[in-house]
Structure formats: structure tokens, C-alpha cells
Amino acid sequence: MKLICVSTVLAAFALTVSGYGNPRAMTVHESLEAVPQGFVPMKATKSETTLDLRIALTPRNMTGLEHVLLSVSTPGSPSYGHHLSLNEVKDYASPTEDSVTAVKTWLVKHGVTDITVIGAYNDWLSIQISVETANTLFAARFQHFLDVESGEQIVRTLEYFLPEDLRAHIAFVHPTISFAKPQSGPTTPVFSMPVPNYNATLNPDVNCDSLMTPACLQALYGIPTTAAPQSSNSLAVTGFLQQYANADDLANFLYFYRTDPNTPSASFMVQSVDGGIDPQDISKAGLEANLDIQYTVGIATGVPVLFISVGNRTRDGIGGWIDAFDFLSAQQHPPQVVTTSYGFDEADLPITLARHDSTDGGVSGAQAKDCTTFVPTFPATCPWQTAVGATTYTNPEIGADLSGGGFSNYFPSPSYQTSAVNSYLTELGSVYSGLYNTSGRGFPDVSAQGQNVIIVYRDELTGVDGTSCSSPIFASVISLVNAALIASGKPVLGFLNPFLYANPQALFDITLGSNPGCGTDGFLATDGWDPVTGLGSPNFDALMNAVGL
């Protein structure tokens, strides 16, 4: 289930706009103080230029949905495990008919007739309008901005207004002040070598501290090699930025690194969103996509894996991110676990968008950079997601320098983690005072191996670093637990976090390591939860015991 987190938007000042009918009091809904770093304003955009905009309508009862989600996800609750159906979610997340009618009436009065209701919960109005009409509707100044790094130009505004009487019906308008685009964490190749001939034998006595393989993970975390007891659950992997998963590379990977008798089939399903494809030309294989597929198929033995390829035919203004998760949210029977290795620096997203809908770089965010305060990353900061940090070495396992972690500036600390986070903050004291939000949602929640992870990439053995490794590994462990639950006639875990914080003994506590950045040593790993490794790495047997198996 996708949880839409609704926002309260600051109103800075008001104006009155004349147009069709009587003048209407307008209030600024969202604004930016300056052009975001990395973008340069260009000349004024032609008035006839067409914009694809989406109006997010206010859900009818988001507070109620949050309450129910916590209730069905918290061990000990009478409704624990009684997951909602799609229609039940819609009862909370869809807008009221009054909201739809009020906003449509306003648009039609301004000559906007190309209006389409979209979204998993019919919670968006999609419109195509000219820049001239958009400037009038929203009292805005849309113009072109140049992305200096990519050379691409986008049309945005630095502020927009809404009629005061419609602000209760409209959550936000997108893309208006959003300059963000998805990026994968800095998944870094650390070495490459040609794949051996099939007659070759790789050294079975691998040093897991220098080369992390499926066998290393199985030994470290107690992950079974036997196939899942049933296959009715599934595990989804998202693929953005034209990242493609290669089946031949997967077959080579399994041949060399799943040498046990239960070698999984080298297969996965592909789902297209926004025209996404998965070409099998070896030159098009993606480092990130191969990693994600090889460490789901290769670890979650016997669990069906779905690769969601998000193409470039998106009009969501954020690289297909909204479309991908709307697709998942609209499924009657969605995958029980979804892993994504893509995200944003939290500040690059408007707070409204972040609240509507794998974590690298230490305290400095998704990409290494100069920074004066710690930079949280989204979606790791969303309290309705399970964020995965990175570890390295095995005896002992320690937090990796690249493990993203910290505290959100958008989301407060949720109730399920308040005690654990407060214990850490008490121990931390005044260290880094002013560099992070002491009342923010702490992340990551958990961790898994994220350095020197071996994959096959374009016919070469390649070692990679990044929490992009950690997320599919942890997701695979949970998928195997879910498979066992289904086989026992029990409900799957669903939203994980309340269960994890209620059962910290089900994880290996990591007490060493740090995540340096922004000219600091970063946070330190310690006993219990910490913003380097969360609650720790997966202990399969302890997880099974925690779910009663």
C-alpha cells in the first residue's frame, strides 16, 4: 500500500486575481526563496507553450488512514495483520466529490476543458494548459530553467497561488516548484574482471571481508538456500533512469555464485511503466538494475521477482517516480515487498510532494558534496518506508562510511521509533547541535552489507559499493519470511517498521562504524538504534522466531 502523507502549506500573503467571473482572493500556496542550486533561469517562456500539470486533491481522511495503517502493522494490536484492500484504502485516500467538483468548476471557468482524473485513488486532476493560462490560473510566472549538469531545460515557477476557497480541496500543484529528478545512490564499481569460462572453477574459499557473495550473506545472516515454500508472494524491483536488467548476466551470476543444489532459475518478470523496456543487448545492461535483480533472484530463492522498468514517456515531472508508485498502488494484489535504490536529497523535493508519495552518502546526502548542515535523503526519511543503511566486514560487521543516515527536516519522529531515537539522542548530547533536526524522523531503520558486493555486469565480474546493494538484500530476507508466513496460513508482514522496532532482537545490532560527511566524522554506530545502521542487519532465524515460526 502507498501512504499519501498530506501537508500543511504555508500561506505567506494574499492577492486578488480578476479573470472569469468575480475577482477571487488568492493566497500563495508554495514558493521557493531562490533558484535551486544547479539551475539557471532562462529567457521568458512563450505564452503558447503547453504545460502538463497535475493537481493533487486533498484526501478525505488521511489521519484515519495513518491510524489504521499503524494499527494493522503494530504487533499486539487487535487488527495486526488485517491488511486493507485497495477499495478500503480508497475510502480513506480518495478525494471527496465536493473537492473534485469545486476544482473542476474553477478550471472550466478559466477555459480549461482537457481535465483527466488519474491516480490509484482518483486523487489527481491532469490538465494540459498553455503557459499563459497557467500564469493566470495560479498567479505564477512559469519560465524555462537550465539544468547545468545535464543541459536539459524544464519549465517551472518559483511560486504559485491558489484561490483561498479552494485550498482545502487542493493539496498542491505539480510540477510547479519541483526541480528534482530521481538519482540512484552512488553505486560504485570497485573492480572489474572478465567472467571466467564456464569450465573454470572460482575459489570457493572467498574472504567475505574483501568480496561479498550470496554464500557470504547466507552464512552471515542465516539465509536459507532452499526455495521458498510457496510462490504466491512476490518481490518488486524498481528501475529508473533507463537502467535495464540483463538475463544473461543474471545466469552467469547464478552459475558462479549460487553453486549450491538449489540454484534459482535465472528468470524474472518485467512490467512496463511509462513505456519502460528491458532490452537484452549486453551493452545496455545497467549496473544498478543488474545489482538489484541479482541480489533479489539470487537471495530470495524461489520468490517471483518483478522488474518494473520506468521509461521516459512520463509526464509526471519527476522521472516517472509518481507514475511507478501509482501503478503499484493501483494493484488489487501488489507485490508484498518493493525495493528501490533511487531517491532524492529531501530538500530537492517540495515538502508537499515528499509527503504525498536506499540511502547513500553519509550525513551529506545522496551525493558527495560540500554542505553546511546534514542533508537527509528521500524516500528514506518517509516514516512509511523502511530505510536500509550499509554495513561492511563480517567479524565484526560494522557500519559503512557510505551509509546514509540522519534525521528528516520534513517528517517528525513517528511513534514506533520515538523511544529508540530518543535513547540515541540522549547519548549524543550536544554533538552536531544545529546541523540536524532533533525532532525529525530518524533513518535508516535497518542495514545490510553494502561494500565489495560482487555482481556480473556486461560479462564482467564487478565489485560494487553502496546502499543500493543493501536494499535488495534486506528486501529478499523479508520476502523469504513472508513466503514462510503464507505457507503457514498467516498474513504477510506488510508495513515493516512497527514490527522491527518492537523486535530489535530479530536483528544483529551493529555497534561500530560511522557515516562521515559535511566536514565531520558523522554519526557513530552504537548499542541499539543509530543513524548509521538503524536497528541492525537481518538475523533470519530471529526474524522467523519473531513472527511466530
Coordinates of C-alpha atoms in Angstrom, one line a residue, residues 22-211:
N22 CA -15.9 37.7 -10.0
P23 CA -12.4 38.6 -8.6
R24 CA -11.1 35.8 -6.3
A25 CA -8.9 36.2 -3.2
M26 CA -5.6 34.2 -3.9
T27 CA -3.1 33.0 -1.4
V28 CA 0.5 31.8 -2.1
H29 CA 0.5 28.1 -1.8
E30 CA 4.1 27.1 -2.3
S31 CA 7.2 29.1 -3.1
L32 CA 11.0 29.0 -3.3
E33 CA 13.3 31.7 -1.9
A34 CA 15.7 31.3 -4.8
V35 CA 16.5 29.2 -7.9
P36 CA 17.8 25.8 -6.7
Q37 CA 21.5 25.1 -6.9
G38 CA 22.5 23.7 -10.3
F39 CA 19.8 25.5 -12.2
V40 CA 19.9 28.8 -14.1
P41 CA 16.8 30.8 -15.2
M42 CA 16.5 31.3 -19.0
K43 CA 14.5 33.8 -21.0
A44 CA 10.8 34.0 -20.6
T45 CA 8.8 31.1 -22.0
K46 CA 6.5 31.6 -24.9
S47 CA 2.9 32.1 -23.7
E48 CA 1.6 29.4 -26.0
T49 CA 3.9 26.7 -24.7
T50 CA 1.9 23.7 -23.4
L51 CA 2.4 22.5 -19.8
D52 CA 1.4 19.1 -18.3
L53 CA 0.3 19.8 -14.8
R54 CA -1.3 17.7 -12.1
I55 CA -3.5 19.0 -9.3
A56 CA -3.2 16.8 -6.2
L57 CA -6.6 16.7 -4.5
T58 CA -6.8 16.5 -0.7
P59 CA -7.6 13.0 0.6
R60 CA -10.8 12.7 2.5
N61 CA -9.3 11.1 5.7
M62 CA -5.5 10.8 5.8
T63 CA -5.4 10.9 9.5
G64 CA -7.7 7.9 9.6
L65 CA -5.6 6.0 7.1
E66 CA -2.4 6.6 9.1
H67 CA -4.2 5.4 12.3
V68 CA -5.4 2.2 10.5
L69 CA -2.0 1.5 8.9
L70 CA -0.3 1.7 12.3
S71 CA -2.9 -0.5 13.8
V72 CA -2.6 -3.3 11.3
S73 CA 1.2 -3.1 11.4
T74 CA 1.8 -3.0 15.2
P75 CA 2.3 -6.3 17.0
G76 CA -0.2 -6.7 19.8
S77 CA -2.9 -4.6 18.1
P78 CA -6.2 -6.5 17.7
S79 CA -6.1 -5.7 14.0
Y80 CA -2.5 -6.7 13.5
G81 CA -2.1 -8.3 10.1
H82 CA -5.5 -7.4 8.9
H83 CA -4.2 -5.5 5.8
L84 CA -6.5 -3.2 3.9
S85 CA -7.8 -4.0 0.4
L86 CA -7.4 -1.4 -2.4
N87 CA -11.1 -0.4 -2.0
E88 CA -10.6 0.1 1.7
V89 CA -7.6 2.3 1.1
K90 CA -9.6 4.3 -1.5
D91 CA -12.2 5.0 1.2
Y92 CA -9.6 7.0 3.1
A93 CA -7.2 8.3 0.3
S94 CA -9.6 9.4 -2.4
P95 CA -10.9 13.0 -2.5
T96 CA -14.5 13.9 -1.8
E97 CA -16.9 14.5 -4.6
D98 CA -17.1 18.1 -3.3
S99 CA -13.4 18.6 -3.9
V100 CA -13.5 17.1 -7.4
T101 CA -16.4 19.3 -8.4
A102 CA -15.1 22.5 -6.8
V103 CA -11.7 22.3 -8.6
K104 CA -13.2 21.2 -11.9
T105 CA -15.7 24.1 -11.8
W106 CA -12.9 26.5 -11.2
L107 CA -10.8 25.1 -14.1
V108 CA -13.7 25.1 -16.5
K109 CA -14.5 28.8 -15.7
H110 CA -10.9 29.6 -16.8
G111 CA -11.4 27.8 -20.1
V112 CA -9.7 24.5 -19.1
T113 CA -11.6 21.6 -20.6
D114 CA -8.8 19.0 -21.0
I115 CA -9.2 17.5 -17.5
T116 CA -8.5 13.9 -16.7
V117 CA -8.9 12.2 -13.3
I118 CA -5.9 9.9 -12.7
G119 CA -4.1 8.2 -9.9
A120 CA -4.6 5.0 -7.9
Y121 CA -7.1 6.7 -5.7
N122 CA -8.5 9.1 -8.4
D123 CA -6.6 11.8 -6.5
W124 CA -5.0 13.8 -9.3
L125 CA -6.5 16.0 -12.0
S126 CA -4.3 16.0 -15.0
I127 CA -4.5 19.1 -17.2
Q128 CA -2.8 20.4 -20.3
I129 CA -2.7 24.2 -20.5
S130 CA -0.7 27.0 -22.0
V131 CA 1.8 28.9 -20.0
E132 CA -0.4 32.0 -20.4
T133 CA -3.4 30.1 -18.8
A134 CA -1.2 28.7 -16.1
N135 CA 0.2 32.1 -15.2
T136 CA -3.4 33.4 -14.9
L137 CA -4.8 30.4 -13.0
F138 CA -2.0 30.3 -10.4
A139 CA -0.8 33.9 -10.5
A140 CA 2.6 32.5 -11.4
R141 CA 5.5 33.2 -13.7
F142 CA 6.4 30.0 -15.5
Q143 CA 9.7 30.1 -17.3
H144 CA 12.5 27.9 -18.6
F145 CA 15.3 26.8 -16.3
L146 CA 18.6 25.2 -17.4
D147 CA 19.9 22.1 -15.6
V148 CA 23.6 23.0 -15.8
E149 CA 24.8 19.4 -15.3
S150 CA 22.6 17.7 -17.9
G151 CA 21.9 20.6 -20.3
E152 CA 18.2 19.9 -20.2
Q153 CA 15.6 22.7 -19.8
I154 CA 12.5 22.5 -17.7
V155 CA 9.6 24.9 -17.3
R156 CA 8.9 25.8 -13.6
T157 CA 7.9 28.7 -11.4
L158 CA 9.3 29.9 -8.1
E159 CA 5.8 30.4 -6.6
Y160 CA 2.2 29.9 -7.3
F161 CA -1.1 31.0 -5.7
L162 CA -4.5 29.3 -5.2
P163 CA -7.9 30.7 -4.5
E164 CA -8.4 30.8 -0.8
D165 CA -11.7 28.9 -1.0
L166 CA -10.0 26.0 -2.8
R167 CA -7.1 25.5 -0.6
A168 CA -9.0 22.9 1.5
H169 CA -9.6 20.9 -1.7
I170 CA -6.1 21.1 -3.3
A171 CA -3.0 19.6 -1.7
F172 CA -0.6 21.0 -4.3
V173 CA 0.0 21.5 -8.0
H174 CA 2.9 19.7 -9.7
P175 CA 5.3 20.2 -11.3
T176 CA 5.5 23.9 -10.3
I177 CA 8.3 24.5 -7.8
S178 CA 9.8 21.0 -8.1
F179 CA 13.3 20.8 -9.6
A180 CA 14.0 17.3 -8.5
K181 CA 14.7 14.2 -10.6
P182 CA 15.4 10.6 -9.4
Q183 CA 19.0 9.5 -8.9
S184 CA 20.5 6.3 -7.8
G185 CA 22.8 6.2 -4.9
P186 CA 26.5 6.4 -5.7
T187 CA 26.8 2.7 -6.6
T188 CA 30.5 2.5 -7.3
P189 CA 32.4 -0.2 -9.2
V190 CA 35.5 -1.0 -7.2
F191 CA 36.9 -3.6 -9.6
S192 CA 36.1 -5.4 -12.9
M193 CA 37.4 -8.6 -14.5
P194 CA 36.1 -10.8 -17.3
V195 CA 33.7 -13.6 -16.5
P196 CA 35.6 -16.9 -16.5
N197 CA 34.9 -19.7 -18.9
Y198 CA 32.1 -21.9 -17.8
N199 CA 34.6 -24.7 -17.3
A200 CA 36.5 -22.6 -14.8
T201 CA 36.1 -23.0 -11.1
L202 CA 36.1 -20.0 -8.8
N203 CA 37.8 -20.2 -5.5
P204 CA 35.1 -21.4 -3.1
D205 CA 37.0 -20.1 -0.1
V206 CA 36.2 -16.5 -0.7
N207 CA 37.2 -14.0 2.0
C208 CA 33.9 -12.3 2.7
D209 CA 35.6 -9.2 4.1
S210 CA 37.0 -8.5 0.7
L211 CA 34.3 -10.0 -1.6

